[in-house]
mmCIF file of C-alpha atoms in Angstrom:
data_model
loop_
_atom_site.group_PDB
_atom_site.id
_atom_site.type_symbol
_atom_site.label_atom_id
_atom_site.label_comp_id
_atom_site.label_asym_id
_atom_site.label_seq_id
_atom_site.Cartn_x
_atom_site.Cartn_y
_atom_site.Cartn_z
ATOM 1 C CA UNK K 45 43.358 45.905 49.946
ATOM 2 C CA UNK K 46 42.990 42.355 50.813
ATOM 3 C CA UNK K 47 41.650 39.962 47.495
ATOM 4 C CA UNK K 48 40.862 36.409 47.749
ATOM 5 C CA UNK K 49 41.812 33.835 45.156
ATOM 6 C CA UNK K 50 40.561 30.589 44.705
ATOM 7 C CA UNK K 51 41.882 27.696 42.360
ATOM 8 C CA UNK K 52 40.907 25.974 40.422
ATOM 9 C CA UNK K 53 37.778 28.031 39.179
ATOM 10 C CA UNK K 54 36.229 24.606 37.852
ATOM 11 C CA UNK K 55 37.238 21.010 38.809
ATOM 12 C CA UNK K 56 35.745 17.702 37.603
ATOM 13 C CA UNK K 57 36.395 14.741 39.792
ATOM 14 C CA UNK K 58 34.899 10.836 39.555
ATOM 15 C CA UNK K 59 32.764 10.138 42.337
ATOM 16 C CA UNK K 60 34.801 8.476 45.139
ATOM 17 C CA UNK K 61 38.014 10.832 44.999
ATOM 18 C CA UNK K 62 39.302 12.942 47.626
ATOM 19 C CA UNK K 63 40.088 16.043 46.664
ATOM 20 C CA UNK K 64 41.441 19.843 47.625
ATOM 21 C CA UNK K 65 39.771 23.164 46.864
ATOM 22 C CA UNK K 66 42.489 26.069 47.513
ATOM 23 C CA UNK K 67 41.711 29.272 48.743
ATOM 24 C CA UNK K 68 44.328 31.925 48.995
ATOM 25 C CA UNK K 69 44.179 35.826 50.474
ATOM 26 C CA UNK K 70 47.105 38.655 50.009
ATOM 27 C CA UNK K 71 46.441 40.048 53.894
ATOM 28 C CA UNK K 72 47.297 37.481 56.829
ATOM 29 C CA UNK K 73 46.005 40.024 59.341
ATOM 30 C CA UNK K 74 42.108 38.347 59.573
ATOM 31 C CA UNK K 75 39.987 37.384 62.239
ATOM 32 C CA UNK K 76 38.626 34.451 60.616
ATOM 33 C CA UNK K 77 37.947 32.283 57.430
ATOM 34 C CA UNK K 78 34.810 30.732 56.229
ATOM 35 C CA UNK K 79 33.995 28.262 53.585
ATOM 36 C CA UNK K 80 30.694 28.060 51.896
ATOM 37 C CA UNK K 81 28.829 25.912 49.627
ATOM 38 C CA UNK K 82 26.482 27.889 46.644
ATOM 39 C CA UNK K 83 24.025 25.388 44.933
ATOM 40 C CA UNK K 84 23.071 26.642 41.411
ATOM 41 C CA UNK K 85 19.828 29.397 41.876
ATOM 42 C CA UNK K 86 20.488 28.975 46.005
ATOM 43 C CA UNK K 87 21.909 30.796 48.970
ATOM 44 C CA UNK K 88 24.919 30.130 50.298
ATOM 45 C CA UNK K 89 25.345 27.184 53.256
ATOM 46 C CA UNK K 90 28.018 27.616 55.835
ATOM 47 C CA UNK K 91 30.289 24.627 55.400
ATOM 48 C CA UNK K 92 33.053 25.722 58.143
ATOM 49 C CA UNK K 93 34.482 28.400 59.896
ATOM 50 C CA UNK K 94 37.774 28.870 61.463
ATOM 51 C CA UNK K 95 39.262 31.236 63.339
ATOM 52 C CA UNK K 96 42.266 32.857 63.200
ATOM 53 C CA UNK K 97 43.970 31.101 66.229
ATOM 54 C CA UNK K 98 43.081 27.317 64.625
ATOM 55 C CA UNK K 99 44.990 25.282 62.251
ATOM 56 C CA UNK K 100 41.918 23.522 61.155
ATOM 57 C CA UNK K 101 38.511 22.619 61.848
ATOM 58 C CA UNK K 102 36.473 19.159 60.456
ATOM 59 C CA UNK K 103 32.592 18.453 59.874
ATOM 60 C CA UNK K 104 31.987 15.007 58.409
ATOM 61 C CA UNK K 105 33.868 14.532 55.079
ATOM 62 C CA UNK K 106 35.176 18.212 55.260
ATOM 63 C CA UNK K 107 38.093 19.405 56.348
ATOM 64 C CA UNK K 108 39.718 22.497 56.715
ATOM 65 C CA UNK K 109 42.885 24.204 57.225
ATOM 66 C CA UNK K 110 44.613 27.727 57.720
ATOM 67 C CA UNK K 111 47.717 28.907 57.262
ATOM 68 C CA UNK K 112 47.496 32.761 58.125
ATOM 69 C CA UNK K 113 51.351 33.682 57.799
ATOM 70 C CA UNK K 114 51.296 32.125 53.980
ATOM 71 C CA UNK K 115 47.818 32.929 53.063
ATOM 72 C CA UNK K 116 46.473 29.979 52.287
ATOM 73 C CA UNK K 117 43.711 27.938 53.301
ATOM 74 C CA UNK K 118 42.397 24.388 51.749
ATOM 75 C CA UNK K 119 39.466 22.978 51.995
ATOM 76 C CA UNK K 120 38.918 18.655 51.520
ATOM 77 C CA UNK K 121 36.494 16.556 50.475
ATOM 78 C CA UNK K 122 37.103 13.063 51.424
ATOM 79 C CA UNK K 123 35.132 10.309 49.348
ATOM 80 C CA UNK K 124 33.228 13.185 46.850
ATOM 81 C CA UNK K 125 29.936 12.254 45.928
ATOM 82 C CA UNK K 126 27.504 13.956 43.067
ATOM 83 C CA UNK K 127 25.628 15.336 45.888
ATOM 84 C CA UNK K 128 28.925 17.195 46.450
ATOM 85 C CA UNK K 129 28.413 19.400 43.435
ATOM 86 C CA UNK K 130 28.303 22.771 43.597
ATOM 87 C CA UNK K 131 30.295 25.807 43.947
ATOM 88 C CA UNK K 132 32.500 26.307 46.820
ATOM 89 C CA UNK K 133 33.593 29.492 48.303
ATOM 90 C CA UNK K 134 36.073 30.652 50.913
ATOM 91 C CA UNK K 135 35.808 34.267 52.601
ATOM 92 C CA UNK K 136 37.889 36.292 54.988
ATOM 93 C CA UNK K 137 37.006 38.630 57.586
ATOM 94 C CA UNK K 138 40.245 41.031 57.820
ATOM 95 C CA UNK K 139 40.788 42.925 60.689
ATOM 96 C CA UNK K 140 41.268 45.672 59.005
ATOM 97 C CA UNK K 141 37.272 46.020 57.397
ATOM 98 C CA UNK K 142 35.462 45.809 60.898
ATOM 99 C CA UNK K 143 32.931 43.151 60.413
ATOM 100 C CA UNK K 144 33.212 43.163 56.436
ATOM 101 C CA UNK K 145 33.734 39.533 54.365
ATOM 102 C CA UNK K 146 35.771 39.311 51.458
ATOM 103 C CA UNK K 147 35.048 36.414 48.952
ATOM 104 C CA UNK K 148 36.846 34.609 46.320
ATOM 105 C CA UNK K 149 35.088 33.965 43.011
ATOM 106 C CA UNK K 150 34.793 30.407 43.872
ATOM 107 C CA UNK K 151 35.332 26.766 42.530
ATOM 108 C CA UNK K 152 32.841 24.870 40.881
ATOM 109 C CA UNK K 153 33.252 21.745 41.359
ATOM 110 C CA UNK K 154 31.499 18.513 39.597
ATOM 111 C CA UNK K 155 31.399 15.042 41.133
ATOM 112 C CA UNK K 156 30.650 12.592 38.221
ATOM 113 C CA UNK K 157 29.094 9.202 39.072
ATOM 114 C CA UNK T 83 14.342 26.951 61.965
ATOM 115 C CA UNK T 84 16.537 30.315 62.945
ATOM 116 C CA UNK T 85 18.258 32.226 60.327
ATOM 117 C CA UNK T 86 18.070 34.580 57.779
ATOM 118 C CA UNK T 87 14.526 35.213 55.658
ATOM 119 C CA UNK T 88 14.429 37.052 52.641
ATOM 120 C CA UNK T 89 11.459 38.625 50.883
ATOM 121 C CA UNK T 90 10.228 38.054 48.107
ATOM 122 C CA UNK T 91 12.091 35.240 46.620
ATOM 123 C CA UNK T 92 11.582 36.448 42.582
ATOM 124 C CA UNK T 93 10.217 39.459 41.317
ATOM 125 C CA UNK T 94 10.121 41.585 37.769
ATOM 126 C CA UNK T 95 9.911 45.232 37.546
ATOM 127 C CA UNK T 96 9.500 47.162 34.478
ATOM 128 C CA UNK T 97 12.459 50.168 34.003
ATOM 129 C CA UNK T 98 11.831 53.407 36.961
ATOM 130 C CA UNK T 99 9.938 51.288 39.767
ATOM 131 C CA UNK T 100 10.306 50.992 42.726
ATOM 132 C CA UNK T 101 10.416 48.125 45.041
ATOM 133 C CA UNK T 102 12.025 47.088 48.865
ATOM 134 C CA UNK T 103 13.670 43.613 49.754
ATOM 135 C CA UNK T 104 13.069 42.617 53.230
ATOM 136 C CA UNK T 105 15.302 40.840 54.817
ATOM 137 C CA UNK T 106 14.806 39.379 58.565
ATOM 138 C CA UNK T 107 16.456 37.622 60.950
ATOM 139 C CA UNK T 108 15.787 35.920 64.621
ATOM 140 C CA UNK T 109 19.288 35.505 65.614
ATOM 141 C CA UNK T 110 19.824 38.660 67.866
ATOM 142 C CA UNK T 111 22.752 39.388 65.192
ATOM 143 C CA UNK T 112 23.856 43.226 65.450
ATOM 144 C CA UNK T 113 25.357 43.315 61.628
ATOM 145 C CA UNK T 114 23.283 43.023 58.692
ATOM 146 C CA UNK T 115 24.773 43.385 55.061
ATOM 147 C CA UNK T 116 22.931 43.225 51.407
ATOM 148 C CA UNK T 117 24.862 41.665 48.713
ATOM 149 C CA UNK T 118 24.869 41.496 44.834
ATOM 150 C CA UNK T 119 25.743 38.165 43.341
ATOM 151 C CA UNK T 120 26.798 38.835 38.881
ATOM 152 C CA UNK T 121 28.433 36.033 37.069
ATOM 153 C CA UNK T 122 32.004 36.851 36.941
ATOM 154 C CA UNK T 123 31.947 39.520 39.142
ATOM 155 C CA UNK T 124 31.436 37.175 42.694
ATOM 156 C CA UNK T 125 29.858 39.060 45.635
ATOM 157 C CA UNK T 126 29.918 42.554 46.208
ATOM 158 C CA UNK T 127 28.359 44.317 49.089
ATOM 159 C CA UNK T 128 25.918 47.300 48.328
ATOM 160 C CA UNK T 129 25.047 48.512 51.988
ATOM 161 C CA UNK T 130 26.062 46.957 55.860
ATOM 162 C CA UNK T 131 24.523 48.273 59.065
ATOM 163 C CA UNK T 132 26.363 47.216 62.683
ATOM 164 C CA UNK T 133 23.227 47.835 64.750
ATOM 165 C CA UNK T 134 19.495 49.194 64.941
ATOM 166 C CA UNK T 135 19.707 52.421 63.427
ATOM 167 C CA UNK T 136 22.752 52.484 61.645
ATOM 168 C CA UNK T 137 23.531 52.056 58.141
ATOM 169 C CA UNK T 138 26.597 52.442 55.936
ATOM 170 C CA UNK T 139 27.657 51.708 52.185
ATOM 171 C CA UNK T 140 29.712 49.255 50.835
ATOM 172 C CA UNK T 141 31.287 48.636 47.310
ATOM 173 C CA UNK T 142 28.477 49.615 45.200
ATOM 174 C CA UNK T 143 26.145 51.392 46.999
ATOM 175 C CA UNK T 144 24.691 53.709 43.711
ATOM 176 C CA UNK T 145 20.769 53.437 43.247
ATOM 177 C CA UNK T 146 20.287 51.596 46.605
ATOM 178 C CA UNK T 147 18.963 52.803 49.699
ATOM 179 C CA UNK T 148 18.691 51.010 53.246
ATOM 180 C CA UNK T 149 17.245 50.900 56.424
ATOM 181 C CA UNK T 150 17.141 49.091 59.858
ATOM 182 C CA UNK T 151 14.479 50.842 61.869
ATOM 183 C CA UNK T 152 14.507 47.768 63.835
ATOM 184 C CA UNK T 153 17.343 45.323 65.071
ATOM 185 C CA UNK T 154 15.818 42.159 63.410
ATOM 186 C CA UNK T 155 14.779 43.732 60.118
ATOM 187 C CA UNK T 156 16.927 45.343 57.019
ATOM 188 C CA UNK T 157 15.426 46.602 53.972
ATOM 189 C CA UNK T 158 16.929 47.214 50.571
ATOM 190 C CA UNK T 159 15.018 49.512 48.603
ATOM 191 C CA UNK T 160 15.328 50.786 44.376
ATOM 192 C CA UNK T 161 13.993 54.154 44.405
ATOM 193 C CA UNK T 162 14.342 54.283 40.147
ATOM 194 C CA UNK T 163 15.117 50.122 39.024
ATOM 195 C CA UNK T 164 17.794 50.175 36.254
ATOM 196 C CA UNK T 165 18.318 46.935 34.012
ATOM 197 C CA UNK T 166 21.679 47.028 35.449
ATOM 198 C CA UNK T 167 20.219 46.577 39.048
ATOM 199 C CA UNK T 168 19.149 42.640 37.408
ATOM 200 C CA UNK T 169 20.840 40.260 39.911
ATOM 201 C CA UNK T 170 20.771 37.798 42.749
ATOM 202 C CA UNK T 171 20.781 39.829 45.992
ATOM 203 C CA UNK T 172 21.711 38.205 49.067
ATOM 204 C CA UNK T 173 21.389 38.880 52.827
ATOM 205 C CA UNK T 174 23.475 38.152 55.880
ATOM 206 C CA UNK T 175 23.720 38.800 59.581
ATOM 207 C CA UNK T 176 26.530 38.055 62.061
ATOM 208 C CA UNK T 177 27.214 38.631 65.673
ATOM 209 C CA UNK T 178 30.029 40.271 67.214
ATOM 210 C CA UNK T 179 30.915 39.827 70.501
ATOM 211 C CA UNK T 180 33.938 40.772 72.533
ATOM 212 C CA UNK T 181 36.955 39.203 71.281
ATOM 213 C CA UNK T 182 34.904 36.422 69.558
ATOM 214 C CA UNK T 183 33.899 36.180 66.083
ATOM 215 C CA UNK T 184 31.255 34.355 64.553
ATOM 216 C CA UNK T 185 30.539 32.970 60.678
ATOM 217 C CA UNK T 186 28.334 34.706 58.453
ATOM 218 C CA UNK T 187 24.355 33.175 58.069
ATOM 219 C CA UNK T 188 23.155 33.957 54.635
ATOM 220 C CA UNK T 189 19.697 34.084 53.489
ATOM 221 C CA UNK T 190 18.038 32.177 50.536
ATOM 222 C CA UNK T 191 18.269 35.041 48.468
ATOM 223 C CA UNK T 192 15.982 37.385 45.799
ATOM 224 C CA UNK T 193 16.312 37.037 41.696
ATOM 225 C CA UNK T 194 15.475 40.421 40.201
ATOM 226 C CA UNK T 195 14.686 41.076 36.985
ATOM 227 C CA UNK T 196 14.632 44.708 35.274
ATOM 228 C CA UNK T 197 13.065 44.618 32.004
#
């Protein structure tokens, strides 16, 4: 069964830091990863979404990278701002759960001015 | 804007009534999936469907029922509410298409309340 881990649950950063959110998953055999951002009481937002056959994939200040034969994918924030705050989560689609996401629990993360 | 529109955004029910979430989207995706969001306990999916018609249950699919009578719609309905059916429930649709495969698009989500 493939689980998701993320660390750390909760990070607290000053404003202006670049930082890495970790994401790691016990199955390499996915079709694709996705990060998303949770605001507290919202939905989630689609930050990024790579597949399987990509190293990594970039959207402003966000990057992201896979490694599918370790597992691990990281996601950075370049220059974090407060607006940054919230919690981030990765998911993979395994190929083994047709079109089925599995999550992490997530990182919160808090961007201090 | 496209995406993913779900109805009603709050709501409070009283223990033993009944109520449907609507959920609706104008993507032309064929999967639709209703999700549970608990603190500590992430997201867990209740019921998917992978096109008009079909439906089939996820982790905790106990006390829900669904249905997708039609491509762009997908309902999540409490026949008997429970206070252990309180939650944030999410929807989200995806296309699949050949060898490609595309992100999730979540909605804005529903806060229910069993009292």
């Amino acid at each position: 069964k493939q689980e998701v881990t993320q660390i750390p649950a909760a990070l607290s950063v000053p404003e202006g830091e670049n930082l890495v959110l970790n994401c790691s998953f016990t199955d390499s055999a996915i079709y694709n990863l996705q990060w998303f951002r949770q605001d507290p009481g919202k939905g989630l937002t689609s930050l990024l979404l790579i597949q399987s056959s990509q190293r990594e994939q970039t959207s402003g200040r966000l990057n992201a990278s896979l490694d599918k034969s370790s597992g691990r994918s990281t996601l950075y924030i370049a220059a974090s701002q407060p607006g940054d705050s919230a919690t981030y989560l990765c998911a993979v689609r395994p190929e083994t759960s047709g079109s089925r996401l599995t999550f992490g629990e997530g990182t919160q993360l808090t961007v201090n001015p | 804007n496209a995406g993913v529109t779900q109805t009603p955004k709050f709501r409070v029910l009283k223990t033993g009534q009944s109520m449907t979430l609507l959920c609706a989207q104008d993507m032309n995706h064929e999967y639709m999936y209703w999700y549970r969001q608990d603190p500590g306990m992430g997201l867990r999916l209740i019921h998917y469907s992978v096109g008009e018609g079909t439906t089939a249950k996820g982790e905790v699919p106990d006390g829900y029922n669904v249905s997708r009578l039609k491509k762009q719609n997908f309902l999540l309905g409490l026949e008997s509410a429970a206070p252990s059916q309180t939650s944030v429930y999410f929807c989200a649709s995806t296309r699949i298409s050949g060898t490609e495969n595309y992100g999730y698009t979540f909605g804005s989500g529903t806060r229910l309340t069993v009292v």
